[in-house]
Amino acid sequence: AAHCSIQNNAIFIFNYESPNCSPNVDGNLSNSISGGTRKAQAANQASDFSLFELSSKPPASYNVFYAGWSAVNTPSTKSTCIHHPSGDVKKISVDYNPTTSSGYYSSGVTHWQVSNWESGTTEGGSSGSPLFDQNQRIIGQLHGGDAACGNNSQDYFGKFSYSWDNNSDTLRQLK
């Protein structure tokens, strides 16, 4: 997310997950890449995205899965968010209802709104996390919301379709 202000010297960690939900234990930190270059970022946080190119390709031993995306402005019939709240191990949240088009806490067309999570929830520090549609394609990135531990309230995801090419400046679009 643009509002996170990630720096080019950030460390990107892969496979950071707990072997079980309870008790939750810290994952392995050894699968990492140091550094990257910002390629594009939202101009005014309208859809709140930031795109980085890593300094090197993750080695095959990291067993990386690359996500596809959809730049089509079509709501999902169900959604999944994979996130790392405040740098914690991987969490997964699921919504079995269609997303709705909205603004960020307002009317508009820049965001997808998840009204409530049926399984799991996001938390502070999850910003920038991908929202996957029912076809496992990224359709948005978490901007913010009211969801937190103890509630499954709404979240707002900047639309990938809006972020794709809404701005004519190529440094302000995902395309």
Coordinates of C-alpha atoms in Angstrom, one line a residue:
A1 CA 0.0 0.0 0.0
A2 CA 1.2 3.5 -0.8
H3 CA 0.5 4.7 2.7
C4 CA 3.0 2.1 4.2
S5 CA 6.0 4.0 2.7
I6 CA 8.1 0.8 2.1
Q7 CA 11.7 1.7 1.3
N8 CA 13.9 0.3 -1.4
N9 CA 16.1 -1.4 1.2
A10 CA 13.2 -3.4 2.7
I11 CA 13.6 -7.1 3.4
F12 CA 11.0 -9.4 1.7
I13 CA 10.4 -12.7 3.4
F14 CA 8.8 -15.7 1.8
N15 CA 7.1 -18.7 3.5
Y16 CA 6.7 -16.9 6.8
E17 CA 3.9 -19.0 8.3
S18 CA 3.1 -21.0 11.4
P19 CA 2.9 -24.8 11.0
N20 CA -0.4 -24.6 13.0
C21 CA -3.0 -22.1 14.0
S22 CA -2.9 -22.7 17.7
P23 CA -0.5 -22.4 19.2
N24 CA 0.7 -19.8 16.7
V25 CA 4.5 -19.9 16.4
D26 CA 6.9 -17.7 14.5
G27 CA 7.9 -18.9 11.0
N28 CA 11.2 -19.3 9.4
L29 CA 12.9 -16.0 8.4
S30 CA 15.7 -17.5 6.2
N31 CA 13.8 -17.3 2.8
S32 CA 14.4 -13.6 2.2
I33 CA 15.5 -11.1 -0.4
S34 CA 16.9 -7.8 0.5
G35 CA 16.0 -4.7 -1.5
G36 CA 13.9 -3.8 -4.4
T37 CA 12.9 -0.8 -6.6
R38 CA 9.6 1.0 -6.5
K39 CA 8.2 0.9 -10.0
A40 CA 4.9 2.6 -9.5
Q41 CA 2.8 4.1 -6.7
A42 CA -0.7 5.6 -6.4
A43 CA -0.6 9.4 -6.9
N44 CA -2.8 10.4 -4.0
Q45 CA -3.7 7.1 -2.3
A46 CA -6.9 7.0 -4.4
S47 CA -6.5 3.2 -4.7
D48 CA -3.5 3.0 -2.4
F49 CA -1.1 0.8 -4.3
S50 CA 2.6 0.5 -4.5
L51 CA 4.5 -1.8 -6.9
F52 CA 8.0 -3.1 -6.2
E53 CA 10.4 -5.1 -8.3
L54 CA 12.6 -7.3 -6.1
S55 CA 16.4 -7.0 -6.4
S56 CA 16.6 -10.6 -7.4
K57 CA 14.4 -13.5 -8.4
P58 CA 13.4 -15.8 -5.6
P59 CA 15.3 -19.0 -5.8
A60 CA 13.4 -22.2 -6.7
S61 CA 14.1 -23.5 -3.2
Y62 CA 11.7 -20.9 -1.8
N63 CA 8.8 -22.7 -3.6
V64 CA 7.2 -19.4 -4.6
F65 CA 3.8 -19.3 -6.1
Y66 CA 3.1 -16.3 -8.4
A67 CA -0.4 -14.8 -8.3
G68 CA -2.4 -13.8 -11.4
W69 CA -4.6 -10.8 -11.5
S70 CA -7.6 -9.3 -13.2
A71 CA -7.8 -5.7 -14.3
V72 CA -11.5 -6.1 -15.1
N73 CA -13.9 -4.1 -13.0
T74 CA -16.1 -7.0 -12.0
P75 CA -17.0 -7.8 -8.3
S76 CA -15.9 -11.1 -6.9
T77 CA -18.6 -13.6 -5.9
K78 CA -16.4 -14.6 -2.9
S79 CA -13.0 -13.2 -1.7
T80 CA -9.9 -14.3 0.1
C81 CA -7.2 -12.1 1.7
I82 CA -3.7 -13.4 2.5
H83 CA -1.9 -11.0 4.9
H84 CA 0.8 -10.5 7.5
P85 CA -0.7 -8.2 10.1
S86 CA 2.0 -6.0 11.6
G87 CA 4.6 -8.4 10.2
D88 CA 3.1 -11.5 11.9
V89 CA 3.0 -14.9 10.3
K90 CA 0.6 -15.5 7.4
K91 CA -3.1 -15.1 8.1
I92 CA -6.0 -15.9 5.7
S93 CA -9.5 -14.3 5.8
V94 CA -12.4 -15.4 3.7
D95 CA -15.7 -13.6 2.6
Y96 CA -18.4 -15.8 1.0
N97 CA -20.4 -12.7 -0.3
P98 CA -19.9 -10.6 -3.4
T99 CA -17.7 -7.5 -3.0
T100 CA -19.4 -4.1 -3.7
S101 CA -18.0 -1.1 -5.5
S102 CA -17.3 1.9 -3.3
G103 CA -14.9 4.6 -2.4
Y104 CA -12.7 4.6 0.7
Y105 CA -15.3 5.1 3.5
S106 CA -17.4 6.9 0.9
S107 CA -19.4 6.5 -2.3
G108 CA -17.2 6.1 -5.3
V109 CA -15.7 3.5 -7.7
T110 CA -12.0 3.3 -6.5
H111 CA -12.4 0.4 -4.1
W112 CA -14.0 -3.0 -3.4
Q113 CA -15.7 -3.3 -0.1
V114 CA -15.8 -6.5 1.9
S115 CA -18.7 -6.0 4.2
N116 CA -17.7 -8.6 6.7
W117 CA -15.4 -11.7 6.9
E118 CA -17.0 -15.1 7.5
S119 CA -13.7 -16.8 8.3
G120 CA -10.8 -14.9 9.9
T121 CA -10.3 -11.1 9.8
T122 CA -7.7 -8.6 8.8
E123 CA -5.9 -6.5 11.4
G124 CA -3.8 -3.3 11.5
G125 CA -0.6 -3.7 9.6
S126 CA -2.3 -5.8 6.9
S127 CA -2.3 -2.9 4.4
G128 CA -1.3 -3.7 0.8
S129 CA -2.4 -7.4 1.1
P130 CA -4.0 -8.9 -2.0
L131 CA -7.7 -9.5 -2.3
F132 CA -8.3 -12.6 -4.4
D133 CA -11.5 -13.3 -6.3
Q134 CA -13.2 -16.7 -6.6
N135 CA -10.8 -17.5 -9.5
Q136 CA -7.8 -16.9 -7.3
R137 CA -6.8 -13.7 -9.1
I138 CA -5.8 -10.5 -7.4
I139 CA -8.5 -7.8 -7.8
G140 CA -7.5 -5.4 -5.1
Q141 CA -5.0 -4.3 -2.4
L142 CA -6.0 -3.6 1.2
H143 CA -6.2 0.2 1.9
G144 CA -7.9 -0.1 5.4
G145 CA -11.1 -0.7 7.2
D146 CA -12.6 -1.5 10.6
A147 CA -11.8 -5.2 10.8
A148 CA -9.5 -6.2 13.6
C149 CA -9.0 -9.0 16.1
G150 CA -12.3 -9.5 17.9
N151 CA -14.5 -8.4 14.9
N152 CA -15.0 -9.2 11.3
S153 CA -16.1 -5.7 10.1
Q154 CA -15.7 -4.2 6.7
D155 CA -12.5 -3.6 4.8
Y156 CA -11.7 -1.5 1.7
F157 CA -9.4 -2.7 -1.1
G158 CA -8.2 -0.4 -3.8
K159 CA -9.4 -1.8 -7.1
F160 CA -6.7 -3.4 -9.2
S161 CA -8.8 -2.3 -12.3
Y162 CA -8.6 1.3 -11.1
S163 CA -4.9 1.1 -10.2
W164 CA -4.1 -0.5 -13.6
D165 CA -4.3 2.5 -15.8
N166 CA -6.6 5.2 -14.3
N167 CA -3.7 7.7 -14.1
S168 CA -2.0 8.8 -17.4
D169 CA 1.4 8.9 -15.6
T170 CA 3.0 5.5 -16.1
L171 CA 4.7 5.8 -12.7
R172 CA 1.2 6.1 -11.1
Q173 CA -0.3 3.0 -12.6
L174 CA 0.2 -0.8 -12.4
K175 CA 0.0 -1.2 -16.1

